[in-house]
Tab-separated table of C-alpha atoms in Angstrom:
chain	number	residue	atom	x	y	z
S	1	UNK	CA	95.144	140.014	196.461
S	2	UNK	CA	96.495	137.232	193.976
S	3	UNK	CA	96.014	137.609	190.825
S	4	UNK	CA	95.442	136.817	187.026
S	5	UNK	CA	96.772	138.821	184.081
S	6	UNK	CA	96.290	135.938	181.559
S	7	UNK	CA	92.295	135.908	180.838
S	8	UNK	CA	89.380	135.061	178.419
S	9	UNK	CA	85.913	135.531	177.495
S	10	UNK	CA	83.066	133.803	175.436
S	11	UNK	CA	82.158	137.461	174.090
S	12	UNK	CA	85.710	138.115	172.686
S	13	UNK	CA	87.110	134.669	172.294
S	14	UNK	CA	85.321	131.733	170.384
S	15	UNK	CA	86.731	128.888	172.326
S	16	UNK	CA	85.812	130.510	176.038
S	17	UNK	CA	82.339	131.029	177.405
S	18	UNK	CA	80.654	133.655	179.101
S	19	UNK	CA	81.183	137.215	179.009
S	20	UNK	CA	83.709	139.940	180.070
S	21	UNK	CA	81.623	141.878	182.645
S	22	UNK	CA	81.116	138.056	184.045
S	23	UNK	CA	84.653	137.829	184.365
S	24	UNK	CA	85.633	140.674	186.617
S	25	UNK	CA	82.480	139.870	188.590
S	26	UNK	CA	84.014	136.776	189.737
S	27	UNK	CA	87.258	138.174	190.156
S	28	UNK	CA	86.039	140.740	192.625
S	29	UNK	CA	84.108	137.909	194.376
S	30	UNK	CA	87.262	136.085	194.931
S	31	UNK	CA	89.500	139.266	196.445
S	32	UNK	CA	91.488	139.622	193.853
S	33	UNK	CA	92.611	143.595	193.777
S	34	UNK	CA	93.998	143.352	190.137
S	35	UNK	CA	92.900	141.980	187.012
S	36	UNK	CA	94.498	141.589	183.723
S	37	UNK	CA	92.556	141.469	180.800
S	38	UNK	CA	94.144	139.594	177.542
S	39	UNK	CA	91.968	138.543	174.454
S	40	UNK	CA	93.520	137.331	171.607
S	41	UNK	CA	95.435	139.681	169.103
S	42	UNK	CA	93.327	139.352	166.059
S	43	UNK	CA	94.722	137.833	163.027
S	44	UNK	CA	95.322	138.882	159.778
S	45	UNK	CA	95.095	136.197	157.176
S	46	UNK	CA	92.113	133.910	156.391
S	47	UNK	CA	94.083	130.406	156.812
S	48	UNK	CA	94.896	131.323	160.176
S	49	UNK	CA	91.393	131.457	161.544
S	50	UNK	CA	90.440	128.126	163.368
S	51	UNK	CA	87.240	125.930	162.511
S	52	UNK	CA	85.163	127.691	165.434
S	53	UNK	CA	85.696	131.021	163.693
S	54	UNK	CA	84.037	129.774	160.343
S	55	UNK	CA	82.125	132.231	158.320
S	56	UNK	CA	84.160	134.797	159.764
S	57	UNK	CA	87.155	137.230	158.388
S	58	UNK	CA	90.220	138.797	159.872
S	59	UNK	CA	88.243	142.013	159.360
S	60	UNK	CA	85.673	140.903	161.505
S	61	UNK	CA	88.360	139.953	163.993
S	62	UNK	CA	89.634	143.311	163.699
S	63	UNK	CA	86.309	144.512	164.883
S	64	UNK	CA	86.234	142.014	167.963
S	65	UNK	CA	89.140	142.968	169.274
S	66	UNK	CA	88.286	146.854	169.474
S	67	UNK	CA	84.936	146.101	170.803
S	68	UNK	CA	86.694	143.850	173.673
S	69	UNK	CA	88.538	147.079	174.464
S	70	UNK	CA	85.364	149.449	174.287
S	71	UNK	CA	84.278	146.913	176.718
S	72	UNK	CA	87.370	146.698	178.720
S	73	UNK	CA	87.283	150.237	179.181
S	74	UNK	CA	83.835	150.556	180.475
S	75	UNK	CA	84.336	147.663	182.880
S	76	UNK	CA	87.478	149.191	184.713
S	77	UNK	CA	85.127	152.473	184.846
S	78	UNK	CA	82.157	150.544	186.396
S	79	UNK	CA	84.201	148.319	189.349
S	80	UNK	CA	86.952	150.879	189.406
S	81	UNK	CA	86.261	151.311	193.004
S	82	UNK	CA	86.386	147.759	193.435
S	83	UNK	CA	89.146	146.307	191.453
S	84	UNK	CA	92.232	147.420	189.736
S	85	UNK	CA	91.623	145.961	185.700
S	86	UNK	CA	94.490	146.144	183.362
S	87	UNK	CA	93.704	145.879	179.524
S	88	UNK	CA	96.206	143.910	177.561
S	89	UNK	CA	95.989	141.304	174.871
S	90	UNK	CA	97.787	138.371	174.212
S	91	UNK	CA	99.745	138.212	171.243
S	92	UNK	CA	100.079	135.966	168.102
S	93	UNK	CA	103.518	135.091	166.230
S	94	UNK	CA	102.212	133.296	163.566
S	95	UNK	CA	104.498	135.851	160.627
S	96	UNK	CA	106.847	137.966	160.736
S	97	UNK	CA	103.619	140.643	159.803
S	98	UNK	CA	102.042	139.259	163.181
S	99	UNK	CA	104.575	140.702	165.259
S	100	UNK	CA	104.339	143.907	163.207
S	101	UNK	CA	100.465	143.899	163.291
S	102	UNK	CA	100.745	143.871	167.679
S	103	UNK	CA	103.220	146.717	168.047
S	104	UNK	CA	100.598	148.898	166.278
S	105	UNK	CA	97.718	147.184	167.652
S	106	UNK	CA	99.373	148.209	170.879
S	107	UNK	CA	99.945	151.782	169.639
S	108	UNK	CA	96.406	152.419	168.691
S	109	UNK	CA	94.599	151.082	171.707
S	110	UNK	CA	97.255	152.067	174.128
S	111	UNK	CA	97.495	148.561	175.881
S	112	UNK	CA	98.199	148.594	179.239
S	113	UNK	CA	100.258	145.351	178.698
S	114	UNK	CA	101.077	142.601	176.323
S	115	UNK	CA	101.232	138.160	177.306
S	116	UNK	CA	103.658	136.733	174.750
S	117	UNK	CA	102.835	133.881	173.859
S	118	UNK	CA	103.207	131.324	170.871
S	119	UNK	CA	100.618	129.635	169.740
S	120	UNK	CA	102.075	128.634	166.267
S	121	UNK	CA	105.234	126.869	164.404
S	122	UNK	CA	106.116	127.734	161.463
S	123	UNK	CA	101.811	128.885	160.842
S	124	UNK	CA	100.682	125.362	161.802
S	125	UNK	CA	98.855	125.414	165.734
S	126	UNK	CA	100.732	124.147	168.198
S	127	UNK	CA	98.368	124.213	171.088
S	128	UNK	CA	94.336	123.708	169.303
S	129	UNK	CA	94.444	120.431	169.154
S	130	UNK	CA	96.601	117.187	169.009
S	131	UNK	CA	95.948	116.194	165.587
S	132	UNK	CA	97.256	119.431	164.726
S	133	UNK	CA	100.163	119.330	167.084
S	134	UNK	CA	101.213	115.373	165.523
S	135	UNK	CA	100.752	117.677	161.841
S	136	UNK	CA	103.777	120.087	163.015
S	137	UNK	CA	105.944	116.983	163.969
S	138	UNK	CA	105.714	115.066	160.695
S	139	UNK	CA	106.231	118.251	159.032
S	140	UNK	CA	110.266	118.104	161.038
S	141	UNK	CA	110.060	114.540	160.008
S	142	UNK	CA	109.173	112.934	163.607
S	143	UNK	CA	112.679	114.858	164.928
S	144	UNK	CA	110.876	116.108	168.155
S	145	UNK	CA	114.252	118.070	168.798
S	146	UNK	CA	113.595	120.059	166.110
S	147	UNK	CA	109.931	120.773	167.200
S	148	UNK	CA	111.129	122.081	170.130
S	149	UNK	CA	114.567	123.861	168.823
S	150	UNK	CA	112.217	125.994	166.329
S	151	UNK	CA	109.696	126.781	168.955
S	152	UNK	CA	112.332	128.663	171.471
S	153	UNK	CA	113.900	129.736	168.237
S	154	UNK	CA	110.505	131.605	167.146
S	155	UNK	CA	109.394	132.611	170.987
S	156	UNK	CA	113.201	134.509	171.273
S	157	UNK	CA	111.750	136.463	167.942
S	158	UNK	CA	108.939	136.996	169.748
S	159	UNK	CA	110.414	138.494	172.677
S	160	UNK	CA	112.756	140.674	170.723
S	161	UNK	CA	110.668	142.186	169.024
S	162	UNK	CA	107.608	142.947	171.463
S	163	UNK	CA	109.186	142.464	174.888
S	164	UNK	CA	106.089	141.722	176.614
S	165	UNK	CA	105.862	142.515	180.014
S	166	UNK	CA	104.150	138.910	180.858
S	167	UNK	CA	105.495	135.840	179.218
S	168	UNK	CA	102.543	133.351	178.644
S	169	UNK	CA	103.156	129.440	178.978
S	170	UNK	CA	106.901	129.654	178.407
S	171	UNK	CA	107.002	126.020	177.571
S	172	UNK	CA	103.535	125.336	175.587
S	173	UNK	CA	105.625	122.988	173.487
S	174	UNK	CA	105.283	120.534	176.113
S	175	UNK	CA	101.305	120.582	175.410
S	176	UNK	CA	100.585	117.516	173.846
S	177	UNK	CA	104.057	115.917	174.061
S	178	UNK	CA	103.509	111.552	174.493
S	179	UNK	CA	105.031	111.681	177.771
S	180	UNK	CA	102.142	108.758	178.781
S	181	UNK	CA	103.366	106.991	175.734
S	182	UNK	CA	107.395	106.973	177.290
S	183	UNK	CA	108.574	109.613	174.068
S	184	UNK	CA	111.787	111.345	175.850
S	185	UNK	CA	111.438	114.758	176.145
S	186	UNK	CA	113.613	117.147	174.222
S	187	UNK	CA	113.777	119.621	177.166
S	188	UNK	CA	115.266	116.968	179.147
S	189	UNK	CA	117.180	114.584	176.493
S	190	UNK	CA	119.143	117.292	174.738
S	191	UNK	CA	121.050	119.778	176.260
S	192	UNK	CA	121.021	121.447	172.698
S	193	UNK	CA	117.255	122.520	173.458
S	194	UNK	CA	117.592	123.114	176.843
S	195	UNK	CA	119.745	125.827	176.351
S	196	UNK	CA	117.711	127.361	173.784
S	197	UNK	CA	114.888	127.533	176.251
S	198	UNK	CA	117.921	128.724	179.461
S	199	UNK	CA	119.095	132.033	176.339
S	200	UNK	CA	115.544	133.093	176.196
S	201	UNK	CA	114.757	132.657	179.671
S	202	UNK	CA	117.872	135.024	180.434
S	203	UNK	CA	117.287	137.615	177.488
S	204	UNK	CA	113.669	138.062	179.396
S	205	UNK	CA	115.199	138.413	182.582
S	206	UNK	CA	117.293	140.759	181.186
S	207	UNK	CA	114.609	143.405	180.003
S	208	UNK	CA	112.646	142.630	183.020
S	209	UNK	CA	110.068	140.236	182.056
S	210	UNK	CA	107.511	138.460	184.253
S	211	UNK	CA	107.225	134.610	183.573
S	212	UNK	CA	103.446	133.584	184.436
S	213	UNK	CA	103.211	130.403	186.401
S	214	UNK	CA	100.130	128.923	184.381
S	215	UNK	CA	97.718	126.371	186.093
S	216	UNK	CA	96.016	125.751	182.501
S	217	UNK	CA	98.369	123.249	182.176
S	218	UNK	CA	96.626	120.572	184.392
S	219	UNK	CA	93.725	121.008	182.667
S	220	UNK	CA	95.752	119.459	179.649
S	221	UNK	CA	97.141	116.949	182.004
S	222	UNK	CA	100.968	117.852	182.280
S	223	UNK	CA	102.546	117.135	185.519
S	224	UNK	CA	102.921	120.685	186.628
S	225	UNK	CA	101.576	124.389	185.805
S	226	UNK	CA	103.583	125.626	183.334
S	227	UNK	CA	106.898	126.113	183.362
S	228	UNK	CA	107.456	122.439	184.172
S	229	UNK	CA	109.786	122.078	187.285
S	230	UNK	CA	112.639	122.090	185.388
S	231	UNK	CA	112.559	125.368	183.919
S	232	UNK	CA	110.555	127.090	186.617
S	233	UNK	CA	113.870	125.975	188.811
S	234	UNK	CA	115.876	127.840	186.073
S	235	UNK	CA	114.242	131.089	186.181
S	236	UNK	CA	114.142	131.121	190.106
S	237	UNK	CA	117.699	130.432	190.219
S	238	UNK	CA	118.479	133.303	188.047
S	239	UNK	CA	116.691	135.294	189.788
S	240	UNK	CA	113.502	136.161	187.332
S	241	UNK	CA	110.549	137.154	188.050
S	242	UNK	CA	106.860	135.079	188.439
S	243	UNK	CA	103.489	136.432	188.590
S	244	UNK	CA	100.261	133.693	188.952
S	245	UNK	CA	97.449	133.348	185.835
S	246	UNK	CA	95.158	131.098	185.051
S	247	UNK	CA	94.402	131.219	181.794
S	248	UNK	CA	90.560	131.416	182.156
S	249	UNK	CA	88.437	131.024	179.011
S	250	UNK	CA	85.271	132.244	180.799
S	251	UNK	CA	84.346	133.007	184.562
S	252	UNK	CA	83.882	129.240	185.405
S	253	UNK	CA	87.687	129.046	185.021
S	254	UNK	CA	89.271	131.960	187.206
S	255	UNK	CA	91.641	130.658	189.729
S	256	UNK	CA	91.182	127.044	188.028
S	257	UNK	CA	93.451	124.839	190.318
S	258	UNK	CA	94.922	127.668	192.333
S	259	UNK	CA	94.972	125.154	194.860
S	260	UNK	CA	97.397	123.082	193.298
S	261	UNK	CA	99.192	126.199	192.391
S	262	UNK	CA	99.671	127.100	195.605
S	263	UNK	CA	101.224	123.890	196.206
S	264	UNK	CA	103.372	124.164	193.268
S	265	UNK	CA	104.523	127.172	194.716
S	266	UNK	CA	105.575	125.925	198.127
S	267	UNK	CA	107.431	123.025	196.625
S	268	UNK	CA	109.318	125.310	194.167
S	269	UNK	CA	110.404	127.672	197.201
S	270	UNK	CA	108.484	130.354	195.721
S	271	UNK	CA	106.929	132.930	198.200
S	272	UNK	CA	107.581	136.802	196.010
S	273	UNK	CA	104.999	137.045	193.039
S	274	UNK	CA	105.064	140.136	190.876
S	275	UNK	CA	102.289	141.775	189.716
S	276	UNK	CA	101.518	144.710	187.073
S	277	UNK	CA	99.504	148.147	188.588
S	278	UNK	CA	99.147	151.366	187.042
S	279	UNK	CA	97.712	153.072	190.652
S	280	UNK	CA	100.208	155.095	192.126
S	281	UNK	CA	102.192	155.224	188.792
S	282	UNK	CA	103.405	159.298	188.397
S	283	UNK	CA	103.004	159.048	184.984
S	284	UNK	CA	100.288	156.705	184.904
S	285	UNK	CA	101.852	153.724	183.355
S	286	UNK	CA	102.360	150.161	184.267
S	287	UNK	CA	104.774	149.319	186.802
S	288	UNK	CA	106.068	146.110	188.423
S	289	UNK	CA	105.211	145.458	191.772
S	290	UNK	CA	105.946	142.554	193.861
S	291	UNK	CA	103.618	140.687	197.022
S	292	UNK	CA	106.096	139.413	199.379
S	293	UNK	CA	104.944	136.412	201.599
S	294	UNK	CA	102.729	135.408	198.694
S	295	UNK	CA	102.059	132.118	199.761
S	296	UNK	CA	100.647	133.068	203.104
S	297	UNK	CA	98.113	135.467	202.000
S	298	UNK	CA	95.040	135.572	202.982
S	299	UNK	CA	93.567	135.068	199.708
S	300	UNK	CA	94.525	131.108	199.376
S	301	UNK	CA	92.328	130.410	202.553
S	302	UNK	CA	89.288	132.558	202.294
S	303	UNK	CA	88.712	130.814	198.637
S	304	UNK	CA	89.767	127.250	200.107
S	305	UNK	CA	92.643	126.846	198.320
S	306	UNK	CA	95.261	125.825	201.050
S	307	UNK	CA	93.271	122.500	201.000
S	308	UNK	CA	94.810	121.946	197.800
S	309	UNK	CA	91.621	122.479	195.565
């Protein structure tokens, strides 16, 4: 049953590979009874497309996007009896306007759910690249506080004003962080920033928010999935609620390092996940549901993951 509501595609998504339909094939090959879709929100202004999207426009982003959910919709059609798919997207808060731009891209495509996530400070990438990321902290002068105080400041705008019913790599600051070099981290140095990151944790918990556990992150070498241990430990403790993902840019990626996730997940003391469904819904919309004895499932050992893979 485990799951992923944080996915990507080659068709949809210039820095994945493969395509959608390949996606849920794999998914259904590994058990999984639910599957959320999430391509990228597209975005509105020309400086904000990256160098893989050259020769393209925000128009033809536009145009993307509601061909991903054409194709969305016939793929939950086609394996319906198969696997439950959810259609979401995963948003952008690179403006003010870019917060505007999802709720209506949300209203016109009726979205069966949103992954907040921030991918930008201030309109400079955070996550593309480390170049890029080095860019954003010369622009606060080399105060890495202040990196980190402006991304929870921007992510608590972000939840505000969408409320997204999956929060997406709560702590993608971390991303590119010198931790190998012996910088201190911010999250752990000031208690400043780690109470910005403790108010939005508890303002998601409050509207009910699920905070993904993301394995991506040891594919960028951090220590843990993200949240790090240290604010995974927070949200358990107040009681919030986790769901799995792995962030998969392309078939070749779903469940990438579930293994180690399920690890992660023993060692936190973490045995409920959440998970969003529409079946069974009387009015047909999503609902929270929650696997107890998560860790036990059957799923982890008929894919080899309780060997840690």
């Amino acid at each position: 049953m485990p799951f992923t509501f944080h996915t990507h595609s080659g068709q949809f998504c210039k820095h994945a590979s493969g395509d959608l339909e390949g996606v849920v094939k794999r998914a259904i090959s590994q058990g999984m009874l639910v599957l959320g879709l999430s391509e990228h929100v597209p975005r509105s202004r020309i400086q904000d497309l990256y160098p893989e999207e050259a020769g393209m426009t925000p128009a033809d982003l536009s145009s993307v996007f509601s061909e991903y959910v054409t194709e969305a919709r016939r793929l939950r059609a086609k394996y319906a009896d198969q696997i439950e798919i959810l259609i979401g997207a995963e948003t952008e808060h690179i403006t003010q306007q870019s917060l505007e731009e999802t709720k209506q891209l949300r209203a016109q495509f009726k979205l069966d759910y949103v992954v907040g996530s921030l991918h930008h400070i201030d309109g400079m990438p955070l996550d593309f690249s480390k170049p890029l990321y080095d860019k954003i902290v010369d622009h606060f002068d080399g105060d890495r506080n202040m990196v980190f105080r402006r991304y929870f400041d921007l992510q608590l705008e972000l939840l505000r004003a969408l409320q997204p019913e999956v929060i997406g790599h709560f702590d993608l600051v971390r991303i590119f962080h010198p931790y190998s070099e012996g910088v201190e981290d911010p999250l752990v140095t000031s208690e400043e920033v780690r109470q910005l990151a403790i108010r939005n944790i508890e303002y998601a918990i409050g509207y009910g928010a699920i905070f993904e556990i993301n394995s991506r992150a040891w594919k960028k070498g951090l220590r843990d999935a993200y949240p790090q241990r240290d604010l995974l430990g927070e949200i358990v403790a107040r009681g919030g609620k986790v769901t799995i993902s792995d962030d998969s840019h392309g078939e070749q990626d779903l469940c990438m390092y579930y293994g180690r996730l399920l690890a992660y997940l023993r060692e936190m003391g973490i045995d409920r996940l959440h998970y969003l469904s529409t079946k069974k819904s009387a009015d047909g919309g999503v609902e929270t549901r929650v696997l107890e004895n998560a860790t036990s499932h059957e799923f982890w050992s008929a894919n080899g993951f309780d060997h840690g893979r």
